[in-house]
Coordinates of C-alpha atoms (C1' of nucleotides) in Angstrom, one line a residue:
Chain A
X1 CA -0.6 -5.0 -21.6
X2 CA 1.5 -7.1 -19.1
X3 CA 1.4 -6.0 -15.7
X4 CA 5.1 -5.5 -14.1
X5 CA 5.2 -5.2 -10.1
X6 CA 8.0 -5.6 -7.4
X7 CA 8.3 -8.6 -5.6
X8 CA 9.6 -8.2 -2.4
X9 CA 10.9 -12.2 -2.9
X10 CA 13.2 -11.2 -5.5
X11 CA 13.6 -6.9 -4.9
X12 CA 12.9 -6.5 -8.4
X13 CA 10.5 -5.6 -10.7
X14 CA 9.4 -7.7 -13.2
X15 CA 6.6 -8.9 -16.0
X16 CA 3.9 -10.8 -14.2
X17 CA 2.4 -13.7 -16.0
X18 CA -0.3 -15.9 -14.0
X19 CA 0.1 -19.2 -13.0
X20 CA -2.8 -20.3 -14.6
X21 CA -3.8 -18.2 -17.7
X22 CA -7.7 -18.5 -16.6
X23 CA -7.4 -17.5 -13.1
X24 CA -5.7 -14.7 -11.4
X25 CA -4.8 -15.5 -8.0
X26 CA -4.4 -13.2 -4.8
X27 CA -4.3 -13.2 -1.1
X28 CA -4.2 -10.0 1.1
X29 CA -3.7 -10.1 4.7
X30 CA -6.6 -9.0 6.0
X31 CA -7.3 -6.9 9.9
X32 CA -7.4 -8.8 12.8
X33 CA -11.0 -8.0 13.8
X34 CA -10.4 -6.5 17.8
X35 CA -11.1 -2.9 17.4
X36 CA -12.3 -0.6 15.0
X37 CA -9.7 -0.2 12.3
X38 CA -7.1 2.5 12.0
X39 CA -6.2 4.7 9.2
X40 CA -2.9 2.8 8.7
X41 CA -5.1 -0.3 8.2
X42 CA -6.6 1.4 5.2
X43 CA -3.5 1.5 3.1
X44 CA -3.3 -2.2 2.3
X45 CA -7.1 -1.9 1.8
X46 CA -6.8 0.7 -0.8
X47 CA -3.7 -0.7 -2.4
X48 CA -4.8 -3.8 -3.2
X49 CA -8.1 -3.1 -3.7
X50 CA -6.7 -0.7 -6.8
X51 CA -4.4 -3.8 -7.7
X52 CA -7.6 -6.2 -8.0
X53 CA -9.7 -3.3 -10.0
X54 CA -6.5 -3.6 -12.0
X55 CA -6.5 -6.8 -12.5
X56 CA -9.9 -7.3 -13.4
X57 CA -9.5 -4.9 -16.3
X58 CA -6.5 -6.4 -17.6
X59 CA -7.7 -9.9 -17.7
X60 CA -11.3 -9.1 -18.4
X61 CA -11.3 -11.1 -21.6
X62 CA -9.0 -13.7 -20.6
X63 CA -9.1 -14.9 -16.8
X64 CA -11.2 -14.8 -13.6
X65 CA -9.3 -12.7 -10.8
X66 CA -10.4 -14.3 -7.2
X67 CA -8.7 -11.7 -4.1
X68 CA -9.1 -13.4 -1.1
X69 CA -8.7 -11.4 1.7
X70 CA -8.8 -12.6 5.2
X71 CA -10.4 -12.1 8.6
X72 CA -8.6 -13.0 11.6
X73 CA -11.1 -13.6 14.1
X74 CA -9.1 -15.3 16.8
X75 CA -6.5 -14.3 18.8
X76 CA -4.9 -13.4 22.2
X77 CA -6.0 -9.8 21.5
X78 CA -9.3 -10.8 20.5
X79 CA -9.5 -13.2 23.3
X80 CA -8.8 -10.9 26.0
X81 CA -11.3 -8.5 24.8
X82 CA -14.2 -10.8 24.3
X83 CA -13.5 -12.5 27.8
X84 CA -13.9 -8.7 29.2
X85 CA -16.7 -7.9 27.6
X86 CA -18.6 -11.1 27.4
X87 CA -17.4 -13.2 30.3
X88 CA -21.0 -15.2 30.6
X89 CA -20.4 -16.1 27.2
X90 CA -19.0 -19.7 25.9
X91 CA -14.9 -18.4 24.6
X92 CA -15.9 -19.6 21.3
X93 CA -19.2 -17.6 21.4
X94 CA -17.8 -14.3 22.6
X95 CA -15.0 -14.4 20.1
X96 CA -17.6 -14.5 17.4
X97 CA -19.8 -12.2 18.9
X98 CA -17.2 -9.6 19.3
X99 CA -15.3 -10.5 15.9
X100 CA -18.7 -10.3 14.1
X101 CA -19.5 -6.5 15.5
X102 CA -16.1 -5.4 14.8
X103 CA -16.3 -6.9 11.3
X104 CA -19.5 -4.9 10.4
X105 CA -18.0 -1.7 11.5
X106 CA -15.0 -2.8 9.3
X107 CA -17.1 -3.4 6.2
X108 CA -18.9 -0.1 6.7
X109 CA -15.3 1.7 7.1
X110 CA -14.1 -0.1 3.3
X111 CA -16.9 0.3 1.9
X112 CA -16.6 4.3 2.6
X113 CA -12.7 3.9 1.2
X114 CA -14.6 3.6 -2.0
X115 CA -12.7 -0.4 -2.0
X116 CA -15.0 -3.2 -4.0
X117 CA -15.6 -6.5 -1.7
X118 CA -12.9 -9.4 -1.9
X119 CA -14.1 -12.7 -4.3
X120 CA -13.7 -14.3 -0.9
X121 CA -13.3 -13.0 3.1
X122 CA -12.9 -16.3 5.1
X123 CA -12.8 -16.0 8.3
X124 CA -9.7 -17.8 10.6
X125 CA -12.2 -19.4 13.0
X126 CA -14.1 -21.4 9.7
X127 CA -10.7 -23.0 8.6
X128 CA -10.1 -24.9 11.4
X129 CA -9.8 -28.6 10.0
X130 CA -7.4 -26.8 7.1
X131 CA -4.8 -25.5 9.8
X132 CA -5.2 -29.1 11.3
X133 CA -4.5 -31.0 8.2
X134 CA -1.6 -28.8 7.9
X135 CA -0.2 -29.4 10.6
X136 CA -0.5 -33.0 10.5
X137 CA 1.3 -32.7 7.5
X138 CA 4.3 -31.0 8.6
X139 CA 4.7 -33.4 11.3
X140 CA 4.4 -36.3 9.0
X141 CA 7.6 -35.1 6.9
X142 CA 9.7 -33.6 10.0
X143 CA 8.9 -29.8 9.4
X144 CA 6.8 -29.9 12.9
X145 CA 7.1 -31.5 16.1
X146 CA 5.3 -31.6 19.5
X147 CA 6.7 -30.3 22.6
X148 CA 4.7 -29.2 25.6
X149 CA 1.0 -29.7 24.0
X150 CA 2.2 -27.4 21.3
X151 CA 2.7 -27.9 17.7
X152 CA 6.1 -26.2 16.7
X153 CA 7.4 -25.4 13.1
X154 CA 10.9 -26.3 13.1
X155 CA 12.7 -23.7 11.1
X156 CA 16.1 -25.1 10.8
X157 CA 14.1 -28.2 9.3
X158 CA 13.6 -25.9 6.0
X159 CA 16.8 -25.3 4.2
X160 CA 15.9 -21.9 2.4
X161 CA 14.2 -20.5 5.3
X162 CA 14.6 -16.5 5.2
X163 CA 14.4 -15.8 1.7
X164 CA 12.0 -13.4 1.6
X165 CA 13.1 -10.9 4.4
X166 CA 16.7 -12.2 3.3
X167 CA 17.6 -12.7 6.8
X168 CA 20.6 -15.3 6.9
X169 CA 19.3 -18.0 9.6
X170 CA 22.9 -17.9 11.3
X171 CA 22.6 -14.4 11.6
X172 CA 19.1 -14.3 13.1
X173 CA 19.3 -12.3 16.4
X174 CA 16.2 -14.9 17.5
X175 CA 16.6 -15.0 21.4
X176 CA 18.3 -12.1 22.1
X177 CA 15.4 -9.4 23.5
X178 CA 12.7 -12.3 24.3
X179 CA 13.6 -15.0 26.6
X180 CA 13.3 -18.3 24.4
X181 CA 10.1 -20.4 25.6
X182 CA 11.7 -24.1 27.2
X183 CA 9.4 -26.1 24.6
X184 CA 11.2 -24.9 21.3
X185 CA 14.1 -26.6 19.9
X186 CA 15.3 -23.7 18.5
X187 CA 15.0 -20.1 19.2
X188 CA 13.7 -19.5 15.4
X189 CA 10.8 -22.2 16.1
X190 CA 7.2 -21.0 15.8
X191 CA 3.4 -22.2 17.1
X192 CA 1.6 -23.3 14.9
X193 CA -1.2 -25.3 17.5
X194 CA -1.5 -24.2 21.2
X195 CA -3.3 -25.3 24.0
X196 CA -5.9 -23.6 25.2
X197 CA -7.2 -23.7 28.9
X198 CA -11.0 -24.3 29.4
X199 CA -11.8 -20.5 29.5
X200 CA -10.1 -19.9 26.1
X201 CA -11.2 -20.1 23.2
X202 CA -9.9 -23.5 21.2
X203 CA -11.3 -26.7 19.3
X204 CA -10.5 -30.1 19.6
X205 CA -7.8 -31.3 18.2
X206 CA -5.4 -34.4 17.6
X207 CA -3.4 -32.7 20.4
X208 CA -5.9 -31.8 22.1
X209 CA -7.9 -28.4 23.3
X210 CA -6.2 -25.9 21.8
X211 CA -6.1 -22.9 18.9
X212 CA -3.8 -22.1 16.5
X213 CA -0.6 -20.0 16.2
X214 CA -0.4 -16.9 14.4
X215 CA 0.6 -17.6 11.1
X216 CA -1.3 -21.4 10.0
X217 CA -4.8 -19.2 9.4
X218 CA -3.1 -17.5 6.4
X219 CA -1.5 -20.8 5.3
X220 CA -4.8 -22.3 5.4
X221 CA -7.0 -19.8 4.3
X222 CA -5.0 -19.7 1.1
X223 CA -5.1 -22.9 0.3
X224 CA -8.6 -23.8 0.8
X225 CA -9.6 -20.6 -0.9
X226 CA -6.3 -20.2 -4.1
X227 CA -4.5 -23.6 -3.4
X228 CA -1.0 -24.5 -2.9
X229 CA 0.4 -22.0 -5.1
X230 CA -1.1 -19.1 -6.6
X231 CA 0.1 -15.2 -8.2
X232 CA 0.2 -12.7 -5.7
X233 CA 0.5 -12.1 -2.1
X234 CA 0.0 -8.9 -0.3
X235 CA 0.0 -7.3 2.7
X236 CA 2.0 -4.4 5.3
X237 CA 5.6 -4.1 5.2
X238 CA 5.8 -5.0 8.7
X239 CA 4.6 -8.8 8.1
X240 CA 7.2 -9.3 6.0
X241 CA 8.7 -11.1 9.1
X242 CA 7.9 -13.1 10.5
X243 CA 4.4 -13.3 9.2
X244 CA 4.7 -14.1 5.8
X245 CA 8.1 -15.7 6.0
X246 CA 6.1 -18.2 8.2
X247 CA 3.5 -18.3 6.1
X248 CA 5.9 -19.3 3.7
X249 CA 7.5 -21.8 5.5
X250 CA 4.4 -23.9 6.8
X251 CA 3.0 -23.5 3.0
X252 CA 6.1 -24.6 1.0
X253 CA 6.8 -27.4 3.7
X254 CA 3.1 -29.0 3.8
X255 CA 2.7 -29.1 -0.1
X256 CA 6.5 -29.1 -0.8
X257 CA 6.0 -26.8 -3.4
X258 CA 9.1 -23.9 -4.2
X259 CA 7.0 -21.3 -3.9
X260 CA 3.6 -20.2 -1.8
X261 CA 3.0 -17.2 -4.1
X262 CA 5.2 -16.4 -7.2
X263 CA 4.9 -12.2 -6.3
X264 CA 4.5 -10.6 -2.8
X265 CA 3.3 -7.5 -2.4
X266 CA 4.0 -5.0 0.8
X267 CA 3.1 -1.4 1.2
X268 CA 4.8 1.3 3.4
X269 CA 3.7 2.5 6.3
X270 CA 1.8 5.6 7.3
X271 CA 3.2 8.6 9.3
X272 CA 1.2 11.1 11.2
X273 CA 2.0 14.6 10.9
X274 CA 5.7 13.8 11.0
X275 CA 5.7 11.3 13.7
X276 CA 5.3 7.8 14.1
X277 CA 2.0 6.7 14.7
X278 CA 1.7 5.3 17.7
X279 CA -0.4 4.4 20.6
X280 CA 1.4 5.3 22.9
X281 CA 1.9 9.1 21.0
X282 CA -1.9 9.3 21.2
X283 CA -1.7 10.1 16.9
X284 CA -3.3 6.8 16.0
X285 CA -6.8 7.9 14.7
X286 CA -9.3 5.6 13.1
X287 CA -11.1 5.3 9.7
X288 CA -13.9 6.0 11.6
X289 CA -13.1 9.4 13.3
X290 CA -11.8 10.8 10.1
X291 CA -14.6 9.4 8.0
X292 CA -16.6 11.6 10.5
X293 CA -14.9 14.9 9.2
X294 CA -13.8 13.7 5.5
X295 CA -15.5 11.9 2.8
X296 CA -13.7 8.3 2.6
X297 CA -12.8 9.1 -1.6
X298 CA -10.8 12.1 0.5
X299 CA -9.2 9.5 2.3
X300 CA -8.9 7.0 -0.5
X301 CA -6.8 9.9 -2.4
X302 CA -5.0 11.0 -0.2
X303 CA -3.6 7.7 0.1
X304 CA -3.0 6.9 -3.2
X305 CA -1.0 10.1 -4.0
X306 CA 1.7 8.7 -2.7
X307 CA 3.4 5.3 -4.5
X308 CA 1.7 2.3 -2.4
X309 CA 6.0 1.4 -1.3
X310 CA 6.9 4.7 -0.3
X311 CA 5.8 6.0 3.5
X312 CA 3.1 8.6 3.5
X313 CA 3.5 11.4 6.4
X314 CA -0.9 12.2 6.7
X315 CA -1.2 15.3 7.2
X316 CA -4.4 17.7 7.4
X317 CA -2.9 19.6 4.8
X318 CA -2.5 16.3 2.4
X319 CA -6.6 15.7 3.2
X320 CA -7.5 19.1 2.4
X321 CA -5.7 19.4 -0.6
X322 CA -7.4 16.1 -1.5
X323 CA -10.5 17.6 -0.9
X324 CA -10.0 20.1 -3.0
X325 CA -9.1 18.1 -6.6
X326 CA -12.0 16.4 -5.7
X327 CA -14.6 19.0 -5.1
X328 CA -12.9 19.9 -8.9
X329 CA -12.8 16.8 -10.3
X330 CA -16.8 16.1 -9.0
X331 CA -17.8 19.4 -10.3
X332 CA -16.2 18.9 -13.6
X333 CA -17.8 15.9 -14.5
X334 CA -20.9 16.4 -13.3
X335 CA -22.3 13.1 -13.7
X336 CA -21.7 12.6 -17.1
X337 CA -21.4 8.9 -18.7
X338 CA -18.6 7.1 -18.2
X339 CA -16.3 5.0 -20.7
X340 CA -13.9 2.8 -20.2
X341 CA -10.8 3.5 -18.1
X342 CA -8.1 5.5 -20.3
X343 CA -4.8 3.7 -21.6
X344 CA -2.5 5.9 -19.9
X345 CA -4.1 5.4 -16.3
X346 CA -4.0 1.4 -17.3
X347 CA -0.6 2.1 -18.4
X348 CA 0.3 3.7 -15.1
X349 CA -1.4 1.5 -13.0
X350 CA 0.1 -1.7 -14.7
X351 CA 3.9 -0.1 -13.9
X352 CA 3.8 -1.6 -10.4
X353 CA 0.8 0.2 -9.2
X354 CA 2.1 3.8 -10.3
X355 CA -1.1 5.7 -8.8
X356 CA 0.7 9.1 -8.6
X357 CA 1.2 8.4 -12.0
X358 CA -2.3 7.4 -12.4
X359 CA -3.5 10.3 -11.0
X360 CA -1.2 12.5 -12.7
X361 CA -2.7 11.5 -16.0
X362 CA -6.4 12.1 -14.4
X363 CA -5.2 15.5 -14.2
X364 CA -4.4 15.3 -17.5
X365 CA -7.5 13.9 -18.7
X366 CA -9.7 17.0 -17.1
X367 CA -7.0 19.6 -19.1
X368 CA -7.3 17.7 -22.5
X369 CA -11.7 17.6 -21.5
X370 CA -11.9 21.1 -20.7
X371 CA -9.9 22.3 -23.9
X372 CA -11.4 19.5 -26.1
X373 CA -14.9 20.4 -24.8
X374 CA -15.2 16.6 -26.6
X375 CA -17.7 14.4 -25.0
X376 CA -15.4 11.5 -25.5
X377 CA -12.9 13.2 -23.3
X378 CA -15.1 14.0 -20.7
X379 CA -16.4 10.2 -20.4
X380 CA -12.8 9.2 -20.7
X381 CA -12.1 11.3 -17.8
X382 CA -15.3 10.1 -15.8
X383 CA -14.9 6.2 -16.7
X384 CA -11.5 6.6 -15.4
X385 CA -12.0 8.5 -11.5
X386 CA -15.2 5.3 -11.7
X387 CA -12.1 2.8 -12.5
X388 CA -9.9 3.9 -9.5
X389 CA -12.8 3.9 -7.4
X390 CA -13.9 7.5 -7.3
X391 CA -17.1 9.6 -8.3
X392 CA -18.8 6.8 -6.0
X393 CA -22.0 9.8 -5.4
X394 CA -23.5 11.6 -7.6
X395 CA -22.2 15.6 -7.7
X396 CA -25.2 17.2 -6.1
X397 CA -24.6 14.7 -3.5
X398 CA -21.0 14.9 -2.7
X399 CA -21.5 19.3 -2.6
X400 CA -24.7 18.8 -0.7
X401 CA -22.7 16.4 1.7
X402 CA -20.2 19.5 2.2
X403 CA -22.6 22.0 3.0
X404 CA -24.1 20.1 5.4
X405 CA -20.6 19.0 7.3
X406 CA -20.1 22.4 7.5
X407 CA -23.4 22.9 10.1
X408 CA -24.3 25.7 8.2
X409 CA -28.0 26.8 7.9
X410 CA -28.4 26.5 4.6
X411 CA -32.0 28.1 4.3
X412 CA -30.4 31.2 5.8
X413 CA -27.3 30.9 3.2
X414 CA -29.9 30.2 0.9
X415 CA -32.0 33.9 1.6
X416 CA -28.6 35.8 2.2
X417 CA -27.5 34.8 -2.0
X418 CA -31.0 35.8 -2.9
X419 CA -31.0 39.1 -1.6
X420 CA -27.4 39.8 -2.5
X421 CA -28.1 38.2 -6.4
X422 CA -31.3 41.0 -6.2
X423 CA -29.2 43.8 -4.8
X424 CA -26.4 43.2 -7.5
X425 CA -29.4 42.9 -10.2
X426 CA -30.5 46.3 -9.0
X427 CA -26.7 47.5 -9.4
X428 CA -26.9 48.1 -5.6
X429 CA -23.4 47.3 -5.3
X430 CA -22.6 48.3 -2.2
X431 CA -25.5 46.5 -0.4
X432 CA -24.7 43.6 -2.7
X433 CA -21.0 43.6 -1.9
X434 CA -22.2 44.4 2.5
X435 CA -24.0 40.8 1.7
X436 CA -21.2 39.2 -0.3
X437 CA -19.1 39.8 2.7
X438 CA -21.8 38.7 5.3
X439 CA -21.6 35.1 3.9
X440 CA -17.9 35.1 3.7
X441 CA -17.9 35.5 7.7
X442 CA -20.0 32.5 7.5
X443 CA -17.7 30.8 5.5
X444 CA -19.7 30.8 2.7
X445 CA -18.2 31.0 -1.0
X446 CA -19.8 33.2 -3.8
X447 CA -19.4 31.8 -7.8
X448 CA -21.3 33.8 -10.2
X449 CA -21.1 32.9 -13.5
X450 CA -22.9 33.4 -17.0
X451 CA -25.5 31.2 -18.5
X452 CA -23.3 30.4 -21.5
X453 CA -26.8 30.2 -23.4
X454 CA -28.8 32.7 -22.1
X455 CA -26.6 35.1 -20.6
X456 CA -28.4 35.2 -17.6
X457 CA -26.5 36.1 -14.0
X458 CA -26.4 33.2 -11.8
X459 CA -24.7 32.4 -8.9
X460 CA -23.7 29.2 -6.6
X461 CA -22.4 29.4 -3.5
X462 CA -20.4 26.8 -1.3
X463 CA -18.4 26.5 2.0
X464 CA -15.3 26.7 2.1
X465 CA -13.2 23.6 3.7
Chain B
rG1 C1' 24.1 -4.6 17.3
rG2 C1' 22.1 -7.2 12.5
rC3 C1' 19.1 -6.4 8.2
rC4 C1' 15.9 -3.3 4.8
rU5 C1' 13.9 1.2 2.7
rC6 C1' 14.3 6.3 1.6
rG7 C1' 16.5 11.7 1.0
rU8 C1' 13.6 15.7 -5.7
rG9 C1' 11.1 23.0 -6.1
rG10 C1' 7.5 26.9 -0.7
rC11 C1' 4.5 22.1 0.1
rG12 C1' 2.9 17.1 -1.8
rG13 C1' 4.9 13.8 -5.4
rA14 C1' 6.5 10.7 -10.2
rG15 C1' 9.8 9.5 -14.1
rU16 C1' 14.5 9.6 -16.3
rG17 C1' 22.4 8.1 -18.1
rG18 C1' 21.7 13.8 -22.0
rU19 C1' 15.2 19.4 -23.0
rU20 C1' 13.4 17.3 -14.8
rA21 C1' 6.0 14.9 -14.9
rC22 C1' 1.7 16.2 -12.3
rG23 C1' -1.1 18.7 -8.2
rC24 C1' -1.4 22.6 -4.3
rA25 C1' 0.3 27.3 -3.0
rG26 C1' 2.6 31.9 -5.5
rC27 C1' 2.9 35.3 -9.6
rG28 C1' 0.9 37.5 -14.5
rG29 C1' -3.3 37.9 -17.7
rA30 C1' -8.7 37.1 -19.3
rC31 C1' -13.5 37.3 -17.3
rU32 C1' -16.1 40.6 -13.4
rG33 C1' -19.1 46.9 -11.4
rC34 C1' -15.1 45.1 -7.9
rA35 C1' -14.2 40.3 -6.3
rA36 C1' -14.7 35.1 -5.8
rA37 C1' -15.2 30.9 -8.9
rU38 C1' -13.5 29.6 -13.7
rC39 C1' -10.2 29.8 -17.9
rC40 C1' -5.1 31.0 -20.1
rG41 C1' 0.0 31.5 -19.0
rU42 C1' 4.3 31.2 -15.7
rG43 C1' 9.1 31.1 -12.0
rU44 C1' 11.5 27.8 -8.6
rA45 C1' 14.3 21.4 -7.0
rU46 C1' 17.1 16.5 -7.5
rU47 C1' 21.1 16.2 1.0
rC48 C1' 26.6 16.3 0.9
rC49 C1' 31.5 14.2 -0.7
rG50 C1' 34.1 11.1 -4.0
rG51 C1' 34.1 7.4 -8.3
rU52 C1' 32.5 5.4 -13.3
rU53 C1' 31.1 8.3 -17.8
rC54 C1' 31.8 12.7 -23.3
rG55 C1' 27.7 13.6 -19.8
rA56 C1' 24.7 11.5 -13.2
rU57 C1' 19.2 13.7 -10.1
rU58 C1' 19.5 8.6 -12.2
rC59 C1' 24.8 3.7 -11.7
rC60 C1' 28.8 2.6 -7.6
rG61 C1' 31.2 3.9 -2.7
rG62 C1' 31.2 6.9 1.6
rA63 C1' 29.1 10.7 5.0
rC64 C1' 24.9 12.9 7.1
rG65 C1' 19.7 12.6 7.9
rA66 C1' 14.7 10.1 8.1
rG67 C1' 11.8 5.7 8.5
rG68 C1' 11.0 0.3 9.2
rC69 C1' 11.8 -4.9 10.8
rC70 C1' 14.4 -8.2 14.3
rU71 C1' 8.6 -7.6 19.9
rC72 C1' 1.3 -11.7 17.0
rC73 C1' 1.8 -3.4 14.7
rA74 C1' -1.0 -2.5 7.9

RNA sequence: GGCCUCGUGGCGGAGUGGUUACGCAGCGGACUGCAAAUCCGUGUAUUCCGGUUCGAUUCCGGACGAGGCCUCCA
C-alpha cells in the first residue's frame, strides 16, 4: 500500500515514496514549553501521532520510521516567565527549570491523548553548537550576515525563497504593520543569533553572548536528529510562514540541498463553539482542564472526526457525542484480543490521513462483528480502535472511570438496583418502577438484559453523561 | 490591501463527472410487565448565479458567507 498525502509545497496530493527505502523520516513541530498546553496544541499532537502509527504499520517489514518532535525550551516567552518566577536563578538555570516542569505536565497531557512517544524529543537548549555551525555556514556562502551583534538570514540572498507559502518576495507586504528593525538589510531578513544581555539567557558564541532566533532550533534539531534532507515535515497551519519557510530557507542554504523535507504536512486550526479561540475571548481552554471532565480518547476522537486540514469548531456537543461511540465501542469489545489493524482503516488512513474515513469504517467494523457474531471480526474491530490509539483501559475501567466522574455514591446506586431488581423479581412493579425512577433523578441509567445462557434477569446500571 | 483555505441533510462529517458514505438525533419495529439499554429497519442535503458537458455536489468563472496567514499563535 503506498501512502498518498498533500504537500502543502506542491498543493497536491501525491504517492509518497521515502528517501531512503530503510528509513522513514519525520519532524513535527513540537510546543514551545511556557505554559501548560492548550487544546489547539493537541491537534498536531494527534495528527501526526496517527501519521507515525501509520507509518510504522506500512513499513513494518521494510523501514525504520524515526518522528522527531521537538521541544522549544527557549524563548522570549519562556524567558520572561522564568525571570518572574525564578529571578535568584542563573537565566540559563531558570529556563530549564521552568521548561522542564512544563514539559512533564506536557508529557502527562499526550500521554492522556492516547499519542505514543516521538523516536526522538530534543530539546532547543541541547542543539546549541548545531544552530552555531549553521550559522557559520550561511555566513560562509553569503546567505547570513552580521549587523548589530546579530546574525541575519538574508532572504533576497536565496532565489526561490517563498515557495512554500507561495508568497512572491516582491509582493511581500514585509514592513508595512511592524516598523523594520535598523540592523536588517532588508525588511524580509530574519535572526537567526541574538545577543543576549547578562540577565538573559544565552551561550557563548563566535559573536558573542547571545541565543538564537526563532527558527535555526528546528533547522538544527532536524539535522542532527534526520539530516539534511528527510520525508516529512509537519506542523500548524499557522507556521507555514514564516516558520517553516525559514526553516526552509536556513536548511536548503547551509547544506545547499533543493529541498529540507520532500512532503510538509499542516493541520487546521481549532474553533471554539463558533468563535475563534482566543485569549483575549477568554475560550482558550487547556488539555488539562478538559482532561479533568473527559477522558483524553474523548478528546483524541473528537479530534480526529474531522479531516486533520479542515478546521474543527469544539463544541460540547462534538465531546459528548464522542463520548458516547465510545462508551459503545468499549462496551462492545469488551476486552477481547486484538488482531491486526483492518485494510480498510489502513486504506483510509494511507489516503492522506482520511480518519473520518477511518473511523467510518470502525463503525463498520462493530455492524459486520455484531451481525457476524465471528470472533475474527470482533478482534478485527478491537486490533483496529488499539491501532488508532483507542481502547488504551480496560472496559471495567473506562465505565468505572464514568461513574466515578459523575460523584455519584455508588454503594447507594449500588442498594437502590438491588432493591428495585428484588421488587421487579417479586413482580412488585410499581415499587420496582417508584425505584427505577428514584435512580433516574440521580442520573442513574437502568439496562436489564437476559443471560443469553441461563435466562436469568440481570441488570447494569450507568450514569448518564 | 496581498495571499491561502472552506461552504454537503436537524447536527457532526467523508467520498464522488452519472444509484450521495458514516455517526448522533428523529421516526417505525423487535425485545420488555411498562420502560431503558440492545437489536432490526428508515426519511431528510450538496450557499447562490453563470459556463463547460449528454449529464456537475464534484471541473471553470463570479457573487455572497466563514476561517486563516502577512504580528515568534498548533
Amino acid at each position: 500500500m503506498v501512502p498518498r498525502f498533500y504537500n502543502t509545497l506542491t498543493r497536491d496530493k501525491a504517492d509518497f515514496r521515502p528517501l531512503d527505502p530503510s528509513h522513514v523520516r519525520m519532524y513535527v513541530c513540537g510546543p514551545t514549553v511556557y505554559d501548560r498546553a492548550h487544546i489547539g496544541n493537541a491537534r498536531p499532537l494527534i495528527v501526526f501521532d496517527v501519521l507515525f502509527r501509520l507509518l510504522q504499520e506500512l513499513y513494518r517489514t521494510s523501514a525504520r520510521v524515526t518522528y522527531v518532535r521537538n521541544i522549544t525550551d527557549v524563548e522570549d516567552k519562556i524567558n520572561a516567565r522564568a525571570a518572574e518566577r525564578f529571578p535568584e536563578m542563573e537565566p540559563v538555570a531558570g529556563i530549564r527549570r521552568l521548561t522542564e516542569e512544563t514539559y512533564q505536565g506536557f508529557r502527562e497531557d499526550v500521554g492522556a491523548l492516547g499519542c505514543l512517544p516521538p523516536t526522538v524529543e530534543p530539546r532547543a537548549t541541547e542543539h546549541i553548537a548545531e544552530m552555531i555551525a549553521i550559522n557559520e555556514r550561511l555566513l560562509a556562502s553569503g546567505n547570513a550576515y552580521l549587523s548589530e551583534g546579530h546574525v541575519l538570514f538574508s532572504v533576497p540572498s536565496m532565489a526561490d525563497y517563498g515557495r512554500l507559502s507561495q508568497r512572491p518576495l516582491d509582493e511581500m507586504q514585509a514592513g508595512a504593520r511592524v516598523e523594520v528593525e535598523s540592523y536588517k538589510r532588508d525588511p524580509m531578513d530574519f535572526v537567526l543569533w541574538k545577543p543576549s544581555n547578562p540577565s538573559e539567557p544565552g551561550w557563548n558564541s563566535p559573536w558573542g553572548y547571545g541565543r538564537p532566533g526563532w527558527h535555526i532550533e528546528c533547522s538544527a534539531m532536524a539535522w542532527k536528529h534526520l539530516g539534511e534532507t528527510f520525508d516529512i515535515h509537519g506542523g500548524g497551519i499557522d507556521l507555514v510562514f514564516p516558520h517553516h519557510e525559514n526553516e526552509i530557507a536556513q536548511s536548503r542554504c547551509a547544506f545547499h540541498q533543493p529541498v529540507m523535507a520532500s512532503v510538509w504536512m499542516h493541520n487546521g486550526f481549532l474553533q471554539a463553539e463558533g468563535e475563534k479561540m482566543s485569549k483575549s475571548l477568554g475560550n482558550f481552554v487547556t488539555i488539562r482542564e478538559l482532561l479533568a471532565d473527559w477522558p483524553g480518547e474523548v478528546l483524541r476522537l473528537t479530534m480526529l472526526k474531522t479531516h486533520y486540514r479542515q478546521p474543527i469548531d469544539w463544541t460540547l456537543k462534538s465531546l459528548e457525542e464522542s463520548a458516547r461511540t465510545l462508551d459503545d465501542w468499549y462496551w462492545f469489545a469488551r476486552d477481547l484480543t486484538a488482531s491486526s489493524p483492518d485494510h480498510a482503516v489502513l486504506e483510509a488512513l494511507a489516503d492522506d490521513l482520511n480518519t473520518p474515513k477511518a473511523i467510518a469504517e470502525l463503525h463498520g467494523l462493530r455492524n459486520a462483528a455484531q451481525r457476524s457474531g465471528a470472533e475474527a471480526d470482533l478482534a478485527r474491530f478491537v486490533g483496529s480502535l488499539r491501532f488508532l490509539g483507542f481502547l488504551g483501559e480496560s472496559a471495567e475501567a473506562w465505565a468505572a472511570r464514568k461513574k466515578e466522574a459523575a460523584g455519584v455514591d455508588q454503594a447507594a446506586v449500588e442498594a437502590l438496583v438491588a432493591a428495585r431488581l428484588a421488587a421487579r423479581n417479586a413482580k412488585n412493579f410499581a415499587e420496582s418502577d417508584r425505584l427505577r425512577d428514584e435512580l433516574a433523578a440521580l442520573g442513574v441509567i437502568l439496562k436489564d438484559s437476559k443471560d443469553p445462557k441461563t435466562g436469568a434477569f440481570r441488570t447494569e446500571w450507568e450514569v448518564r453523561r
